Amino acid sequence: MLSWHDHLMILPIVLPMLVSGLMLLLGERLTTQKAVVNVLATLALLAVAVALLLQADDGQLRVAVYLPANWPAPFGIALALDRLSAIMLVLTSVMALGALLYSLARWHRAGVHFHSLFQLQLMGLNGAFLTADLFNLFVFFEILLAASYGLLLHGSGPQRVKAGLHYIAVNLVGSSLFLIGVALIYGVTGTLNMADIAVRIGQVAAADRGLMEAGAAILGVAFLIKAGAWPLNFWLPPSYAAASPPAAALFAIMTKVGVYVILRLSLLMFGSSAGASSGFVQPWILYVGLATLTFGTLGMLASQNLGRLAGFSVIISSGTLLSAIGFGQPGITAAALFYLVSSTLALGAFFLLQELMERSRTFGADLLAVTLEAFGLDRNAAQEDETNSADIGVVIPAAMAFLGLSFIACALVLSGLPPLSGFVAKFALLTSVLNPGGLTQGGSGAEPAQAWILLALLIVSGLTTVVSLTRVGIRTFWVPAGRAQPRLRVIEVFPIAAMLVAGIVLMVQAQPAMRYFNDTARALHEPDAYVQGVLSTRRAGPSGDAQP
C-alpha cells in the first residue's frame, strides 16, 4: 500500500503546474498576491526537495519509482528518484528561491506573466530531472524552454529581443535534433523508457548498431547545445548577459540540465552491458569538454562586461563537468557533482550581484530602463523618485563592503582558490583525475595525457578567472572618490548572501557531502539497481495492494 510520502515525488511537477495556472486566473494587476503565492509555492518545493533528498539517501543503491497513470514501465509514464535526481531538485529549488526573492525588489513588476512563467520553468526543470523515459524528457524539455523564452524577454528592450531571437532559434534547432535522435533510437530499440533502452541496447543487431549510435549522437548534440558546449555555445554569453538578473540566475541551473542528461544517459545506455557500444560516447564527451573549457577560458580573458564574464563562467563550468564525465570514473564523477553544486551556487550569486555592482556606475541605470518602461516612467522622473521615495530602498552604509566581499567570494569559488568550496571541488577533481588507479580501471580508458591536459586547463582557467574578475573589481571598487553609494534593499542582499553561505556550508560539510556524492556516483556507474527498480515496479490495484 502506498503511503503519503510515496506521493511526494509527483509534487515537484504538479505543484508548479497548478500554481502557474492559478496565477493566470488572478489576472494581470494582482502582482503582490501572485508574488506571495509564488514565494509560498517555491518554499514548499524546497521542503519537498529536501524530503526527497533524505528519502533517496537510505544507505543502499536504490531508486524510488512513481507510476502516475498506474501503468508499469516501459508501457506507462514512470518517474524515478535516485540520489542524482534529488541533488538536482534541491539545487533547483535553492536557485529558484534566491532568484525569486531578488526579483521582488523590482523586476517581477516588469512584465505581467513573470510569476506564471517562473513556475512553469520550475515544472520543466523538475520534470526533466525526475522522468524515466525519453518522450517525457522531451515534453519537460520543451516546457522549460518555452518558459525560458518568456523569461529571457521579460522586461523587453532591443537587446533582450535580439538575444532572445537567437536563443529561440538555436533551441528550436536543438529540439529538432532531439526528436530526430529519439526517433532513431525508438526505431532500433522499440522503446523510449531509459531503463528499457539500457536492457535492449546490448541486444541490438550488428546491422542496426550504427543507426542506433547515430541516434544517440544526434540526441547528444541536442543536449550539448543546452549544456553550452563548444562549438554550439555562441548563443550563451549574449543571451545570459541580456537577461534580467533573476532570470539569468535561474538560467544558471538550465545548462546543468544538458549536463545531467549526458551524465545519466551515457552511463545508463552505454555502460558495461551495452555490448559493442560500451563506452561509445565517453571519448567524445571528454574531447568536447576540454574544447569547451579552452573556449570559456579564452572568452573569459577577452571579456570586459560583467554579464559576458558571467556567461563565460557558465561555459567554463560546463566544460569542466563534461571533461570529468568523459573520464568515466566513479571518483571523478563524485568530484564533478561537488563542483556542479558549488559552481552553480556561485554563478547564481554572481548573476544577481552584477546589477548591484553596476548600480553606482554611470551606465548602471541602463539595467533598470526596462523596469521604467514597464511603469510608463521616464528616466528623469524615475531618478527623482529614487531620490525622494523610501520605497526604492535605503542607503546601507556598508553597501560597498557587502558588494566587495560578495564579489571576492564569487571570484574565489569560480576560480577555485582556497579556502571556499570551489577549491575543495577542484582539489577533489584533480586528485581523482591524477589517481593512477582511477585512470586504468574501467571507464573510457583515457590515457594519462588527457589527465594532464585537464590539469593544465583547470589551472589556466582558474588563473584567467582571477585576472578577469580582478580587472573588473578594480574598475568597480577602486575608483576616484565621489561616486554615490548604491542603494540596496534587504530583499536584494539576502538571496546573494544566502547562496554564498550555502557554498560555505558545503565547504564546512565537505566530508558528508562527498560521501553523498560518492554514493551517487557509484550508483550511476552501477545502473543495474536503477534499471531493475524502474522495470520491476508494480502498479497499485484498486484496493491499494500491489499488482504484478
PDB file of C-alpha atoms in Angstrom, residues 234-359:
ATOM      1  CA  PHE A 234      27.947  31.046 -29.248  1.00  0.00           C
ATOM      2  CA  TRP A 235      24.422  31.976 -28.104  1.00  0.00           C
ATOM      3  CA  LEU A 236      25.072  31.673 -24.380  1.00  0.00           C
ATOM      4  CA  PRO A 237      27.139  34.745 -23.331  1.00  0.00           C
ATOM      5  CA  PRO A 238      24.968  37.373 -25.109  1.00  0.00           C
ATOM      6  CA  SER A 239      21.718  35.693 -24.024  1.00  0.00           C
ATOM      7  CA  TYR A 240      22.669  35.399 -20.368  1.00  0.00           C
ATOM      8  CA  ALA A 241      24.113  38.931 -20.357  1.00  0.00           C
ATOM      9  CA  ALA A 242      20.871  40.339 -21.804  1.00  0.00           C
ATOM     10  CA  ALA A 243      18.537  38.513 -19.415  1.00  0.00           C
ATOM     11  CA  SER A 244      17.284  40.227 -16.275  1.00  0.00           C
ATOM     12  CA  PRO A 245      19.357  39.273 -13.184  1.00  0.00           C
ATOM     13  CA  PRO A 246      16.742  36.927 -11.618  1.00  0.00           C
ATOM     14  CA  ALA A 247      16.153  35.182 -14.955  1.00  0.00           C
ATOM     15  CA  ALA A 248      19.891  34.810 -15.549  1.00  0.00           C
ATOM     16  CA  ALA A 249      20.384  33.377 -12.048  1.00  0.00           C
ATOM     17  CA  LEU A 250      17.718  30.759 -12.744  1.00  0.00           C
ATOM     18  CA  PHE A 251      19.277  30.059 -16.155  1.00  0.00           C
ATOM     19  CA  ALA A 252      22.482  29.041 -14.347  1.00  0.00           C
ATOM     20  CA  ILE A 253      20.757  25.745 -13.497  1.00  0.00           C
ATOM     21  CA  MET A 254      19.407  25.290 -17.033  1.00  0.00           C
ATOM     22  CA  THR A 255      22.790  24.469 -18.547  1.00  0.00           C
ATOM     23  CA  LYS A 256      23.062  21.745 -15.932  1.00  0.00           C
ATOM     24  CA  VAL A 257      20.011  20.032 -17.480  1.00  0.00           C
ATOM     25  CA  GLY A 258      22.147  19.189 -20.510  1.00  0.00           C
ATOM     26  CA  VAL A 259      24.993  18.013 -18.279  1.00  0.00           C
ATOM     27  CA  TYR A 260      22.566  15.936 -16.187  1.00  0.00           C
ATOM     28  CA  VAL A 261      21.087  14.138 -19.199  1.00  0.00           C
ATOM     29  CA  ILE A 262      24.501  13.459 -20.746  1.00  0.00           C
ATOM     30  CA  LEU A 263      25.746  12.019 -17.454  1.00  0.00           C
ATOM     31  CA  ARG A 264      22.598   9.952 -16.944  1.00  0.00           C
ATOM     32  CA  LEU A 265      22.289   8.522 -20.465  1.00  0.00           C
ATOM     33  CA  SER A 266      25.983   7.952 -21.142  1.00  0.00           C
ATOM     34  CA  LEU A 267      26.327   5.709 -18.090  1.00  0.00           C
ATOM     35  CA  LEU A 268      22.892   4.102 -18.402  1.00  0.00           C
ATOM     36  CA  MET A 269      22.803   3.374 -22.135  1.00  0.00           C
ATOM     37  CA  PHE A 270      26.492   2.834 -22.861  1.00  0.00           C
ATOM     38  CA  GLY A 271      27.722   1.125 -19.732  1.00  0.00           C
ATOM     39  CA  SER A 272      29.280  -2.303 -19.458  1.00  0.00           C
ATOM     40  CA  SER A 273      26.034  -4.032 -20.515  1.00  0.00           C
ATOM     41  CA  ALA A 274      25.867  -2.206 -23.866  1.00  0.00           C
ATOM     42  CA  GLY A 275      27.968  -4.829 -25.635  1.00  0.00           C
ATOM     43  CA  ALA A 276      29.874  -3.473 -28.623  1.00  0.00           C
ATOM     44  CA  SER A 277      28.591   0.034 -27.897  1.00  0.00           C
ATOM     45  CA  SER A 278      30.003   0.120 -24.358  1.00  0.00           C
ATOM     46  CA  GLY A 279      31.825   3.408 -23.776  1.00  0.00           C
ATOM     47  CA  PHE A 280      30.777   4.692 -27.201  1.00  0.00           C
ATOM     48  CA  VAL A 281      30.282   8.312 -26.143  1.00  0.00           C
ATOM     49  CA  GLN A 282      32.913   8.727 -23.411  1.00  0.00           C
ATOM     50  CA  PRO A 283      35.888   9.862 -25.572  1.00  0.00           C
ATOM     51  CA  TRP A 284      33.723  12.363 -27.448  1.00  0.00           C
ATOM     52  CA  ILE A 285      32.391  13.861 -24.224  1.00  0.00           C
ATOM     53  CA  LEU A 286      35.955  14.201 -22.918  1.00  0.00           C
ATOM     54  CA  TYR A 287      37.265  15.994 -26.006  1.00  0.00           C
ATOM     55  CA  VAL A 288      34.220  18.266 -26.271  1.00  0.00           C
ATOM     56  CA  GLY A 289      34.612  19.125 -22.580  1.00  0.00           C
ATOM     57  CA  LEU A 290      38.285  20.023 -22.991  1.00  0.00           C
ATOM     58  CA  ALA A 291      37.482  22.180 -26.037  1.00  0.00           C
ATOM     59  CA  THR A 292      34.659  23.896 -24.141  1.00  0.00           C
ATOM     60  CA  LEU A 293      36.935  24.606 -21.188  1.00  0.00           C
ATOM     61  CA  THR A 294      39.527  26.111 -23.539  1.00  0.00           C
ATOM     62  CA  PHE A 295      36.939  28.287 -25.287  1.00  0.00           C
ATOM     63  CA  GLY A 296      35.487  29.502 -21.995  1.00  0.00           C
ATOM     64  CA  THR A 297      38.963  30.407 -20.735  1.00  0.00           C
ATOM     65  CA  LEU A 298      39.752  32.464 -23.841  1.00  0.00           C
ATOM     66  CA  GLY A 299      36.340  34.165 -23.710  1.00  0.00           C
ATOM     67  CA  MET A 300      36.821  34.989 -20.046  1.00  0.00           C
ATOM     68  CA  LEU A 301      40.146  36.660 -20.759  1.00  0.00           C
ATOM     69  CA  ALA A 302      38.698  38.692 -23.646  1.00  0.00           C
ATOM     70  CA  SER A 303      35.562  39.913 -21.874  1.00  0.00           C
ATOM     71  CA  GLN A 304      35.221  43.275 -20.146  1.00  0.00           C
ATOM     72  CA  ASN A 305      31.498  43.257 -19.374  1.00  0.00           C
ATOM     73  CA  LEU A 306      30.250  41.659 -16.151  1.00  0.00           C
ATOM     74  CA  GLY A 307      27.365  39.932 -17.906  1.00  0.00           C
ATOM     75  CA  ARG A 308      29.628  38.320 -20.507  1.00  0.00           C
ATOM     76  CA  LEU A 309      32.107  37.331 -17.798  1.00  0.00           C
ATOM     77  CA  ALA A 310      29.299  35.521 -16.009  1.00  0.00           C
ATOM     78  CA  GLY A 311      28.283  33.830 -19.280  1.00  0.00           C
ATOM     79  CA  PHE A 312      31.798  32.563 -19.947  1.00  0.00           C
ATOM     80  CA  SER A 313      31.997  31.382 -16.332  1.00  0.00           C
ATOM     81  CA  VAL A 314      28.981  29.179 -17.120  1.00  0.00           C
ATOM     82  CA  ILE A 315      30.849  27.806 -20.151  1.00  0.00           C
ATOM     83  CA  ILE A 316      33.938  27.056 -18.036  1.00  0.00           C
ATOM     84  CA  SER A 317      31.712  25.250 -15.540  1.00  0.00           C
ATOM     85  CA  SER A 318      30.114  23.163 -18.307  1.00  0.00           C
ATOM     86  CA  GLY A 319      33.494  22.361 -19.847  1.00  0.00           C
ATOM     87  CA  THR A 320      34.864  21.180 -16.514  1.00  0.00           C
ATOM     88  CA  LEU A 321      31.851  18.949 -15.897  1.00  0.00           C
ATOM     89  CA  LEU A 322      31.848  17.446 -19.393  1.00  0.00           C
ATOM     90  CA  SER A 323      35.575  16.731 -19.158  1.00  0.00           C
ATOM     91  CA  ALA A 324      35.063  14.953 -15.842  1.00  0.00           C
ATOM     92  CA  ILE A 325      32.170  12.909 -17.231  1.00  0.00           C
ATOM     93  CA  GLY A 326      34.340  11.911 -20.181  1.00  0.00           C
ATOM     94  CA  PHE A 327      36.816  10.083 -17.953  1.00  0.00           C
ATOM     95  CA  GLY A 328      34.055   7.680 -16.913  1.00  0.00           C
ATOM     96  CA  GLN A 329      35.396   7.023 -13.391  1.00  0.00           C
ATOM     97  CA  PRO A 330      33.213   6.980 -10.237  1.00  0.00           C
ATOM     98  CA  GLY A 331      35.669   9.024  -8.177  1.00  0.00           C
ATOM     99  CA  ILE A 332      35.904  11.732 -10.851  1.00  0.00           C
ATOM    100  CA  THR A 333      32.128  11.767 -11.243  1.00  0.00           C
ATOM    101  CA  ALA A 334      31.688  12.286  -7.485  1.00  0.00           C
ATOM    102  CA  ALA A 335      34.101  15.229  -7.506  1.00  0.00           C
ATOM    103  CA  ALA A 336      32.309  16.642 -10.561  1.00  0.00           C
ATOM    104  CA  LEU A 337      28.984  16.564  -8.690  1.00  0.00           C
ATOM    105  CA  PHE A 338      30.553  18.516  -5.830  1.00  0.00           C
ATOM    106  CA  TYR A 339      31.859  21.028  -8.380  1.00  0.00           C
ATOM    107  CA  LEU A 340      28.436  21.213 -10.056  1.00  0.00           C
ATOM    108  CA  VAL A 341      26.699  22.270  -6.841  1.00  0.00           C
ATOM    109  CA  SER A 342      29.456  24.672  -5.796  1.00  0.00           C
ATOM    110  CA  SER A 343      29.810  26.436  -9.157  1.00  0.00           C
ATOM    111  CA  THR A 344      26.043  26.728  -9.712  1.00  0.00           C
ATOM    112  CA  LEU A 345      25.522  28.462  -6.371  1.00  0.00           C
ATOM    113  CA  ALA A 346      28.385  30.864  -7.084  1.00  0.00           C
ATOM    114  CA  LEU A 347      27.123  31.602 -10.589  1.00  0.00           C
ATOM    115  CA  GLY A 348      23.625  32.332  -9.304  1.00  0.00           C
ATOM    116  CA  ALA A 349      25.026  34.782  -6.745  1.00  0.00           C
ATOM    117  CA  PHE A 350      27.265  36.364  -9.397  1.00  0.00           C
ATOM    118  CA  PHE A 351      24.380  36.964 -11.814  1.00  0.00           C
ATOM    119  CA  LEU A 352      22.429  38.713  -9.068  1.00  0.00           C
ATOM    120  CA  LEU A 353      25.455  40.622  -7.815  1.00  0.00           C
ATOM    121  CA  GLN A 354      26.401  42.187 -11.132  1.00  0.00           C
ATOM    122  CA  GLU A 355      23.385  44.534 -11.207  1.00  0.00           C
ATOM    123  CA  LEU A 356      24.154  45.803  -7.715  1.00  0.00           C
ATOM    124  CA  MET A 357      27.794  46.342  -8.650  1.00  0.00           C
ATOM    125  CA  GLU A 358      26.870  48.402 -11.684  1.00  0.00           C
ATOM    126  CA  ARG A 359      24.197  50.421  -9.906  1.00  0.00           C
TER     127      ARG A 359
END
